[in-house]
Short mmCIF file of C-alpha atoms in Angstrom, two decimals:
data_model
loop_
_atom_site.label_atom_id
_atom_site.label_comp_id
_atom_site.label_asym_id
_atom_site.label_seq_id
_atom_site.Cartn_x
_atom_site.Cartn_y
_atom_site.Cartn_z
CA MET A 48 56.40 153.95 153.11
CA PRO A 49 53.49 153.89 155.59
CA ASP A 50 50.16 152.37 154.68
CA LEU A 51 47.64 154.88 153.40
CA ALA A 52 44.13 153.59 153.94
CA ILE A 53 41.40 154.96 151.73
CA PRO A 54 38.42 156.28 153.73
CA GLY A 55 35.76 153.61 153.77
CA GLU A 56 38.17 150.78 153.02
CA SER A 57 38.53 147.94 155.49
CA PRO A 58 41.99 147.49 157.01
CA LYS A 59 42.30 144.24 155.11
CA ARG A 60 42.10 146.12 151.82
CA ALA A 61 44.21 149.13 152.77
CA ILE A 62 46.10 150.52 149.81
CA ARG A 63 49.85 150.85 150.20
CA LEU A 64 52.13 152.92 147.99
CA GLY A 65 55.59 151.74 147.02
CA LEU A 66 57.40 149.48 144.58
CA LYS A 67 57.97 146.71 147.11
CA GLU A 68 54.34 146.76 148.21
CA ASN A 69 52.99 146.58 144.63
CA TRP A 70 55.70 144.67 142.79
CA PRO A 71 53.47 141.98 141.16
CA GLN A 72 51.28 144.55 139.40
CA PHE A 73 54.30 146.74 138.69
CA ALA A 74 56.13 143.83 137.04
CA LEU A 75 53.10 142.99 134.91
CA LEU A 76 52.90 146.60 133.75
CA VAL A 77 56.61 146.49 132.84
CA LEU A 78 55.92 143.43 130.67
CA VAL A 79 52.86 145.00 129.07
CA ASN A 80 54.87 148.10 128.18
CA ALA A 81 57.49 145.90 126.54
CA PHE A 82 54.72 144.70 124.23
CA VAL A 83 53.71 148.34 123.62
CA GLY A 84 57.29 149.23 122.70
CA GLY A 85 57.59 146.19 120.46
CA MET A 86 54.73 147.52 118.34
CA VAL A 87 56.86 150.56 117.45
CA GLY A 88 59.97 148.41 117.05
CA ILE A 89 58.50 146.48 114.12
CA GLU A 90 58.61 149.74 112.13
CA ARG A 91 61.97 151.25 113.07
CA THR A 92 64.06 149.41 110.49
CA VAL A 93 61.78 148.13 107.74
CA VAL A 94 58.90 150.57 107.16
CA PRO A 95 60.95 153.46 105.67
CA LEU A 96 62.62 150.89 103.41
CA ILE A 97 59.21 149.48 102.39
CA GLY A 98 58.30 152.97 101.21
CA ALA A 99 61.52 153.41 99.24
CA GLU A 100 62.00 149.90 97.84
CA GLN A 101 58.52 148.36 97.54
CA PHE A 102 56.35 151.42 96.87
CA HIS A 103 59.17 153.29 95.05
CA LEU A 104 58.58 156.61 96.78
CA ALA A 105 61.21 159.13 95.69
CA SER A 106 60.28 161.91 98.13
CA THR A 107 61.71 161.69 101.64
CA THR A 108 58.85 163.89 102.86
CA LEU A 109 56.32 161.40 101.47
CA ILE A 110 58.15 158.45 103.02
CA THR A 111 58.19 160.10 106.44
CA SER A 112 54.45 160.85 106.18
CA PHE A 113 53.73 157.64 108.11
CA ILE A 114 55.60 159.12 111.09
CA VAL A 115 53.67 162.39 110.73
CA SER A 116 50.35 160.51 110.97
CA PHE A 117 51.68 158.50 113.91
CA GLY A 118 52.95 161.57 115.76
CA LEU A 119 49.86 163.72 115.26
CA VAL A 120 47.42 161.03 116.29
CA LYS A 121 49.55 159.90 119.23
CA ALA A 122 49.88 163.48 120.48
CA PHE A 123 46.11 163.97 120.59
CA ALA A 124 45.58 160.48 122.05
CA ASN A 125 47.99 161.47 124.82
CA LEU A 126 46.05 164.69 125.35
CA VAL A 127 42.79 162.89 126.08
CA SER A 128 44.32 159.87 127.83
CA GLY A 129 44.69 161.53 131.22
CA GLN A 130 41.12 162.80 131.19
CA LEU A 131 39.83 159.38 130.10
CA ALA A 132 41.92 157.71 132.80
CA ASP A 133 40.34 159.89 135.49
CA VAL A 134 36.79 159.34 134.17
CA TRP A 135 36.85 155.75 132.91
CA GLY A 136 39.72 154.26 134.87
CA ARG A 137 43.25 153.37 133.84
CA LYS A 138 42.61 149.75 132.92
CA ARG A 139 39.76 150.48 130.51
CA VAL A 140 41.88 153.01 128.63
CA LEU A 141 44.77 150.52 128.48
CA VAL A 142 42.51 147.84 126.98
CA LEU A 143 41.07 150.35 124.50
CA GLY A 144 44.60 151.19 123.39
CA TRP A 145 45.28 147.55 122.59
CA LEU A 146 42.05 147.19 120.61
CA PHE A 147 43.27 149.97 118.33
CA GLY A 148 46.67 148.28 118.04
CA LEU A 149 45.43 144.86 116.93
CA PRO A 150 44.85 145.69 113.22
CA VAL A 151 48.20 147.47 112.76
CA PRO A 152 50.51 144.54 111.84
CA PHE A 153 47.91 143.04 109.51
CA MET A 154 47.50 146.37 107.69
CA ILE A 155 51.28 146.66 107.21
CA ILE A 156 51.55 143.09 105.94
CA TRP A 157 48.67 143.36 103.46
CA ALA A 158 49.06 147.05 102.48
CA PRO A 159 48.51 147.41 98.69
CA SER A 160 49.52 151.09 98.76
CA TRP A 161 51.43 153.56 100.95
CA GLU A 162 48.15 155.07 102.15
CA TRP A 163 47.49 151.84 104.07
CA ILE A 164 50.81 152.24 105.89
CA VAL A 165 49.89 155.82 106.82
CA ALA A 166 46.48 154.66 108.09
CA ALA A 167 48.05 151.82 110.07
CA ASN A 168 50.32 154.33 111.77
CA ALA A 169 47.36 156.49 112.73
CA LEU A 170 45.96 153.44 114.58
CA LEU A 171 49.40 152.77 116.04
CA GLY A 172 49.45 156.36 117.32
CA ILE A 173 46.19 155.76 119.21
CA ASN A 174 47.56 152.49 120.56
CA GLN A 175 50.74 154.14 121.82
CA GLY A 176 49.03 157.27 123.11
CA LEU A 177 46.55 155.31 125.22
CA ALA A 178 48.47 152.16 126.18
CA TRP A 179 51.92 153.67 126.85
CA SER A 180 50.37 156.60 128.74
CA MET A 181 48.47 154.21 131.00
CA THR A 182 51.52 152.08 131.81
CA VAL A 183 53.39 155.24 132.85
CA ILE A 184 50.52 156.68 134.87
CA MET A 185 49.72 153.38 136.59
CA LYS A 186 53.33 152.82 137.66
CA VAL A 187 53.53 156.36 139.06
CA ASP A 188 50.24 155.69 140.89
CA LEU A 189 51.59 152.49 142.44
CA VAL A 190 54.95 153.66 143.76
CA GLY A 191 54.03 157.01 145.30
CA PRO A 192 56.15 160.18 145.34
CA LYS A 193 59.52 158.89 146.52
CA SER A 194 60.32 156.54 143.63
CA ARG A 195 58.89 158.25 140.59
CA GLY A 196 62.19 158.37 138.73
CA LEU A 197 62.74 154.66 139.32
CA ALA A 198 59.18 153.82 138.23
CA VAL A 199 59.43 155.84 135.03
CA GLY A 200 62.94 154.51 134.35
CA LEU A 201 61.76 150.90 134.57
CA ASN A 202 58.73 151.64 132.41
CA GLU A 203 60.76 153.31 129.67
CA PHE A 204 63.50 150.66 130.00
CA ALA A 205 61.00 147.95 129.12
CA GLY A 206 59.39 149.89 126.29
CA TYR A 207 62.52 151.10 124.53
CA LEU A 208 64.55 147.95 125.07
CA ALA A 209 61.70 146.18 123.27
CA VAL A 210 61.89 148.81 120.51
CA GLY A 211 65.62 148.14 120.11
CA VAL A 212 65.46 144.36 120.25
CA THR A 213 62.57 144.31 117.79
CA ALA A 214 64.37 146.68 115.42
CA LEU A 215 67.36 144.30 115.48
CA LEU A 216 65.17 141.23 114.92
CA THR A 217 63.22 142.81 112.08
CA GLY A 218 66.46 143.89 110.40
CA TYR A 219 67.77 140.32 110.57
CA LEU A 220 64.48 138.79 109.41
CA ALA A 221 64.25 141.30 106.55
CA SER A 222 67.74 140.36 105.38
CA GLN A 223 66.71 136.70 105.32
CA TYR A 224 63.07 136.79 104.18
CA GLY A 225 62.40 140.26 102.77
CA LEU A 226 60.78 143.38 104.18
CA ARG A 227 57.31 141.81 104.35
CA PRO A 228 55.58 139.81 105.79
CA VAL A 229 57.89 137.83 108.09
CA PRO A 230 59.41 140.71 110.13
CA ILE A 231 55.93 142.07 110.90
CA TYR A 232 54.70 138.77 112.41
CA LEU A 233 56.31 139.91 115.66
CA GLY A 234 53.72 142.67 115.90
CA ILE A 235 50.84 140.18 115.82
CA GLY A 236 52.27 138.42 118.88
CA TYR A 237 52.87 141.70 120.74
CA ALA A 238 49.31 142.92 120.14
CA ALA A 239 47.69 139.61 121.10
CA PHE A 240 49.65 139.14 124.33
CA GLY A 241 49.38 142.82 125.27
CA LEU A 242 45.59 142.72 125.01
CA LEU A 243 45.25 139.41 126.89
CA PHE A 244 47.49 140.51 129.76
CA SER A 245 45.72 143.86 130.05
CA VAL A 246 42.27 142.27 130.17
CA LEU A 247 43.04 139.32 132.43
CA LEU A 248 45.86 140.40 134.77
CA ILE A 249 46.09 144.19 135.12
CA ARG A 250 44.14 145.96 137.90
CA ASP A 251 43.14 149.61 137.98
CA THR A 252 45.17 151.99 140.17
CA ARG A 253 42.74 154.82 140.93
CA ASP A 254 42.53 153.67 144.55
CA HIS A 255 46.25 154.34 144.87
CA VAL A 256 45.68 157.90 143.66
CA ARG A 257 42.99 158.38 146.32
CA ALA A 258 45.39 157.07 148.93
CA GLU A 259 48.13 159.49 147.91
CA THR A 260 45.68 162.40 147.68
CA ALA A 261 44.63 161.73 151.29
CA GLY A 262 48.13 162.82 152.37
CA HIS A 263 47.92 166.19 150.58
CA ALA A 264 46.37 169.49 151.47
CA ARG A 265 43.01 169.74 149.75
CA GLN A 266 42.69 172.03 146.75
CA GLU A 267 40.16 174.81 147.21
CA ALA A 268 38.39 174.03 143.95
CA PRO A 269 38.69 171.42 141.21
CA ILE A 270 41.09 172.48 138.46
CA ARG A 271 39.76 172.50 134.91
CA PHE A 272 41.53 170.79 132.04
CA SER A 273 42.09 174.14 130.31
CA GLU A 274 43.98 175.30 133.41
CA VAL A 275 46.08 172.13 133.45
CA PHE A 276 46.84 172.61 129.74
CA ALA A 277 47.94 176.22 130.25
CA MET A 278 49.94 175.36 133.38
CA THR A 279 51.80 172.49 131.69
CA SER A 280 52.32 174.28 128.38
CA PHE A 281 53.56 177.73 129.41
CA ARG A 282 52.38 179.14 132.76
CA ASN A 283 54.64 177.07 135.02
CA ARG A 284 58.34 177.46 134.18
CA ASN A 285 59.31 173.90 135.12
CA LEU A 286 56.43 172.36 133.19
CA PHE A 287 57.14 174.61 130.19
CA ALA A 288 60.82 173.67 130.22
CA ALA A 289 59.94 169.98 130.37
CA SER A 290 57.32 170.24 127.62
CA GLN A 291 59.61 171.99 125.13
CA ALA A 292 62.46 169.56 125.89
CA GLY A 293 60.12 166.61 125.41
CA LEU A 294 58.94 168.01 122.07
CA VAL A 295 62.52 168.49 120.81
CA ASN A 296 63.59 165.08 122.14
CA ASN A 297 60.92 163.33 120.09
CA LEU A 298 61.52 165.71 117.19
CA ASN A 299 65.00 164.24 116.85
CA ASP A 300 63.61 160.73 117.43
CA GLY A 301 61.05 161.21 114.65
CA MET A 302 63.83 162.44 112.37
CA SER A 303 66.05 159.45 113.18
CA TRP A 304 63.15 157.02 112.66
CA GLY A 305 62.46 158.22 109.14
CA ILE A 306 65.79 159.61 107.94
CA PHE A 307 68.44 157.29 109.40
CA PRO A 308 67.50 154.12 107.43
CA LEU A 309 67.37 156.13 104.18
CA PHE A 310 70.63 157.96 104.99
CA PHE A 311 72.49 154.75 105.82
CA SER A 312 71.04 152.94 102.80
CA SER A 313 72.05 155.80 100.46
CA LEU A 314 75.65 155.30 101.58
CA GLY A 315 75.58 151.59 100.77
CA LEU A 316 74.71 149.98 104.11
CA GLY A 317 72.68 146.74 103.98
CA VAL A 318 69.41 146.24 105.85
CA GLU A 319 70.94 143.92 108.49
CA ARG A 320 73.59 146.50 109.47
CA ILE A 321 70.98 149.23 109.38
CA GLY A 322 69.02 147.09 111.85
CA ILE A 323 72.04 147.01 114.16
CA LEU A 324 72.32 150.81 114.17
CA LYS A 325 68.58 151.24 114.59
CA ALA A 326 68.68 148.81 117.53
CA LEU A 327 71.64 150.39 119.35
CA TYR A 328 69.91 153.71 119.90
CA PRO A 329 66.64 152.53 121.55
CA ALA A 330 68.32 149.57 123.27
CA SER A 331 70.92 151.75 125.02
CA TRP A 332 68.16 154.28 125.72
CA GLY A 333 66.03 151.55 127.29
CA LEU A 334 68.75 149.77 129.28
CA LEU A 335 70.29 152.88 130.81
CA GLN A 336 66.98 154.21 132.11
CA VAL A 337 67.18 151.59 134.86
CA ALA A 338 70.04 153.73 136.18
CA THR A 339 69.08 157.23 135.06
CA GLY A 340 65.57 157.06 136.49
CA PRO A 341 66.74 156.42 140.08
CA LEU A 342 69.63 158.88 139.62
CA SER A 343 67.11 161.61 138.86
CA ASP A 344 65.53 160.86 142.27
CA ARG A 345 68.94 161.34 143.95
CA TRP A 346 70.70 163.98 141.85
CA GLY A 347 67.70 165.98 140.65
CA ARG A 348 66.07 166.29 137.26
CA LYS A 349 67.56 169.44 135.72
CA GLY A 350 71.20 168.40 135.25
CA LEU A 351 70.29 165.10 133.62
CA ILE A 352 67.88 166.84 131.26
CA VAL A 353 70.32 169.58 130.20
CA TRP A 354 73.30 167.30 129.68
CA GLY A 355 71.11 164.61 128.13
CA MET A 356 69.95 167.03 125.41
CA TRP A 357 73.55 168.03 124.73
CA VAL A 358 74.74 164.41 124.53
CA GLN A 359 71.95 163.72 122.03
CA ALA A 360 73.06 166.71 119.99
CA ALA A 361 76.64 165.36 119.94
CA GLY A 362 75.37 162.01 118.67
CA LEU A 363 73.43 163.68 115.87
CA PHE A 364 76.41 165.85 114.85
CA ILE A 365 78.65 162.76 114.66
CA THR A 366 76.08 160.79 112.64
CA GLY A 367 75.34 163.57 110.18
CA SER A 368 78.94 164.59 109.55
CA THR A 369 80.56 161.17 109.06
CA GLY A 370 80.21 158.30 106.62
CA HIS A 371 81.64 155.27 108.40
CA PHE A 372 79.88 152.49 110.28
CA ALA A 373 82.09 152.80 113.39
CA TRP A 374 81.27 156.51 113.75
CA TRP A 375 77.58 155.79 113.24
CA ILE A 376 77.76 153.27 116.07
CA LEU A 377 79.21 155.94 118.35
CA GLY A 378 76.57 158.44 117.22
CA SER A 379 73.76 155.96 117.88
CA LEU A 380 75.13 155.15 121.33
CA LEU A 381 75.42 158.84 122.26
CA LEU A 382 71.89 159.44 121.05
CA GLY A 383 70.68 156.55 123.22
CA ILE A 384 72.67 157.64 126.28
CA GLY A 385 71.43 161.22 126.03
CA THR A 386 67.82 160.15 125.60
CA ALA A 387 68.11 157.80 128.60
CA MET A 388 69.26 160.75 130.70
CA VAL A 389 66.35 162.91 129.54
CA TYR A 390 63.31 160.66 129.22
CA PRO A 391 62.57 159.48 132.78
CA SER A 392 63.81 162.77 134.23
CA LEU A 393 61.28 164.75 132.20
CA ILE A 394 58.30 162.59 133.20
CA ALA A 395 59.42 162.66 136.84
CA ALA A 396 59.86 166.46 136.69
CA VAL A 397 56.31 166.87 135.39
CA SER A 398 55.02 164.55 138.12
CA ASP A 399 56.93 166.56 140.74
CA ALA A 400 55.23 169.78 139.69
CA SER A 401 51.72 168.30 139.53
CA HIS A 402 49.21 167.65 142.33
CA PRO A 403 48.02 164.01 142.46
CA SER A 404 44.46 165.11 141.64
CA TRP A 405 45.53 166.50 138.23
CA ARG A 406 48.84 164.69 137.65
CA ALA A 407 47.39 162.30 135.03
CA ARG A 408 46.05 165.26 133.03
CA SER A 409 49.33 167.17 133.33
CA LEU A 410 51.28 164.13 132.13
CA SER A 411 48.87 163.78 129.21
CA VAL A 412 49.49 167.42 128.20
CA TYR A 413 53.25 166.96 128.49
CA ARG A 414 53.04 163.79 126.39
CA PHE A 415 50.91 165.69 123.84
CA TRP A 416 53.69 168.23 123.30
CA ARG A 417 56.40 165.57 123.48
CA ASP A 418 54.86 163.29 120.85
CA LEU A 419 53.87 166.17 118.61
CA GLY A 420 57.64 166.25 118.12
CA TYR A 421 57.41 163.03 116.07
CA ALA A 422 55.27 164.76 113.44
CA ILE A 423 57.26 168.01 113.46
CA GLY A 424 60.57 166.16 113.31
CA ALA A 425 59.58 163.80 110.51
CA LEU A 426 57.98 166.54 108.41
CA SER A 427 60.73 169.14 108.85
CA ALA A 428 63.53 166.61 108.40
CA GLY A 429 61.86 165.22 105.28
CA LEU A 430 61.56 168.69 103.75
CA ILE A 431 65.16 169.59 104.61
CA ALA A 432 66.40 166.26 103.23
CA ASP A 433 64.51 166.76 99.95
CA PHE A 434 66.04 170.21 99.43
CA PHE A 435 69.46 169.97 101.07
CA GLY A 436 70.21 166.27 101.69
CA PHE A 437 70.11 163.83 104.60
CA SER A 438 73.19 165.20 106.38
CA ALA A 439 71.75 168.72 106.48
CA ALA A 440 68.54 167.41 108.02
CA ILE A 441 70.40 165.51 110.74
CA LEU A 442 72.72 168.41 111.59
CA THR A 443 69.84 170.92 111.74
CA ILE A 444 67.90 168.78 114.19
CA GLY A 445 71.10 168.35 116.22
CA ALA A 446 71.41 172.13 116.55
CA LEU A 447 67.78 172.42 117.71
CA THR A 448 68.44 169.73 120.32
CA PHE A 449 71.41 171.66 121.71
CA ILE A 450 69.34 174.87 121.90
CA SER A 451 66.59 173.04 123.79
CA GLY A 452 69.13 172.04 126.44
CA LEU A 453 70.07 175.71 126.80
CA VAL A 454 66.38 176.58 127.40
CA VAL A 455 66.13 174.02 130.22
CA ALA A 456 69.36 175.34 131.77
CA ALA A 457 67.97 178.89 131.76
CA VAL A 458 64.35 178.25 132.76
CA MET A 459 63.97 175.17 134.96
CA ARG A 460 64.32 175.42 138.73
CA GLU A 461 65.65 172.30 140.43
CA GLY A 462 63.28 170.78 142.96
CA ALA A 463 60.46 173.31 142.49
CA LYS A 464 57.08 171.75 143.19
CA THR A 465 54.02 173.80 142.45
CA THR A 466 50.26 173.67 142.40
CA PRO A 467 47.97 176.06 140.52
CA GLY A 468 46.00 179.03 141.72
CA THR A 469 45.62 179.46 145.45
CA ALA A 470 46.17 175.83 146.36
CA PRO A 471 49.05 175.38 148.80
CA VAL A 472 52.44 174.16 147.68
CA VAL A 473 52.98 170.58 148.82
CA ASP A 474 56.35 168.90 149.07
CA LEU A 475 55.57 165.52 147.56
CA ASP A 476 58.70 163.93 149.01
CA THR A 477 57.86 164.75 152.62
CA CYS A 478 54.09 164.44 152.71
CA ALA A 479 52.66 161.86 155.07
CA ALA A 480 49.28 160.30 155.63
CA PRO A 481 46.93 162.24 157.88
CA PRO A 482 46.46 160.99 161.43
CA GLY A 483 44.67 157.69 161.39
CA GLY A 484 45.23 157.38 157.59
#
C-alpha cells in the first residue's frame, strides 16, 4: 500500500498503512490481546463451579449473575471506549483497561462471599471493554482498509486461543490443587504483563487514522455520537444485521460460559474433562480465525456470518440433546468453528460500513450490543435452566442463534459501504492517497 503522509509530518516520519509496514507494533498488540483473553480464560472452567461447590448456590440464575455483571459493565465500557479513544488516545484507554483488571484475580482468590465474585467480574468487564476494544481498533488503524479481516482474525485468534488454553490449564490445576487459589494465579501474571507491555511498548495509532482519513472524501459536518449510535443500531441495514448477530453470538457464549460447566457436572463429568470441553470451544474459535478473517476479505462477510450462526446452532443442538462426552466434543468444536466464521467477519463488516472518522465509535456501539449478549444470555439461560432444566436452556439459545442467521441472510447486503447523511459513499478498498499525500 502506498505511503500516506500526514500533513505537517516530515517525510522521515511518514505514516504507512499495512500489516507488513507495521508488523512490530501489530505483533505486540497480538500478544497484549492474548493477555486480555487469558483474563477471561481463568473464569471459564472454575468460577461457575466455585459458586456451586464452594458457596453452595442452588440457583443457576444466581450462579450466572457473575456473567450478567460482566456483560452489562463490558457492554457500557465498549460504548464509551470509542469516544474515549478519539478524545484521549488509544494507548491511554488501553492502559486504563489494565488498571481496572489488576485487582480481579486477587478478588477471586480472596472472595469471602459470592458478591465479591460478582464485583470482580464488573471490574473484569471494564478491563475487557476498554483493553480488548483498543487492541481491535489499533490493529484496524495500523493495517488500513485492505486487510481488516486479517487484522481482526489475528486479534481474535490471540484472544480466544488464550481463553481456551487458560480454560484447559485452570481445569487441570483445579483437578490437582482445588478450585482456588492455584488456578487463578495465571490471572495475576496476565494482568501484570499486560499492563507493563501496554505502558512501555505500545504506541498510539491515531496518526494512522489521520493518514487513512486523508485518502477519503471529507464529510460535510462532524457526525455526533447519537447519530453513530442510531446508524449502527438500526438505521443502516448492514450495521443493524451485524449488531443483532453479535448480540446473539455472545448471548450463546454467555449461556455456554455459565451453563455448560454445571450441565456437564450434573451428568457426572469431572472438572478436568469439563476443562477440556471448555477449552475446545474458544481454542478452535481462536485458531480458525487466522483463516476465517482473511477469507472474509476474499469471499465477503455475509456468507461466513450466516453459515457461522447456523453452525453454532448445530453445535448447541448437539450439546443440549446428548449426554455423552464424544458428542459434547463435537458440539464444542462446531460451536468454535461457527464462532470463528462469524466473529472477525462481523467486526470487518462494521468497519466496512463506517467512515474512518467515526469507525472507532461505530465499533464501540457494535461491541456494546454484542457484549450485552453476555448478560442477556446468562440471565435468560439461568432462568430457563431453573424452571425447565439445562438442556432446555441450551436448545432454546440454539434456536435463537439459528433465527439470527436468518435475519442476516434477509437483511445484510454484501459489500455495501455507507456513510451517514449527505456525506459521499467511499469505497474503502479502492481509495488512494490524494496527490502528493
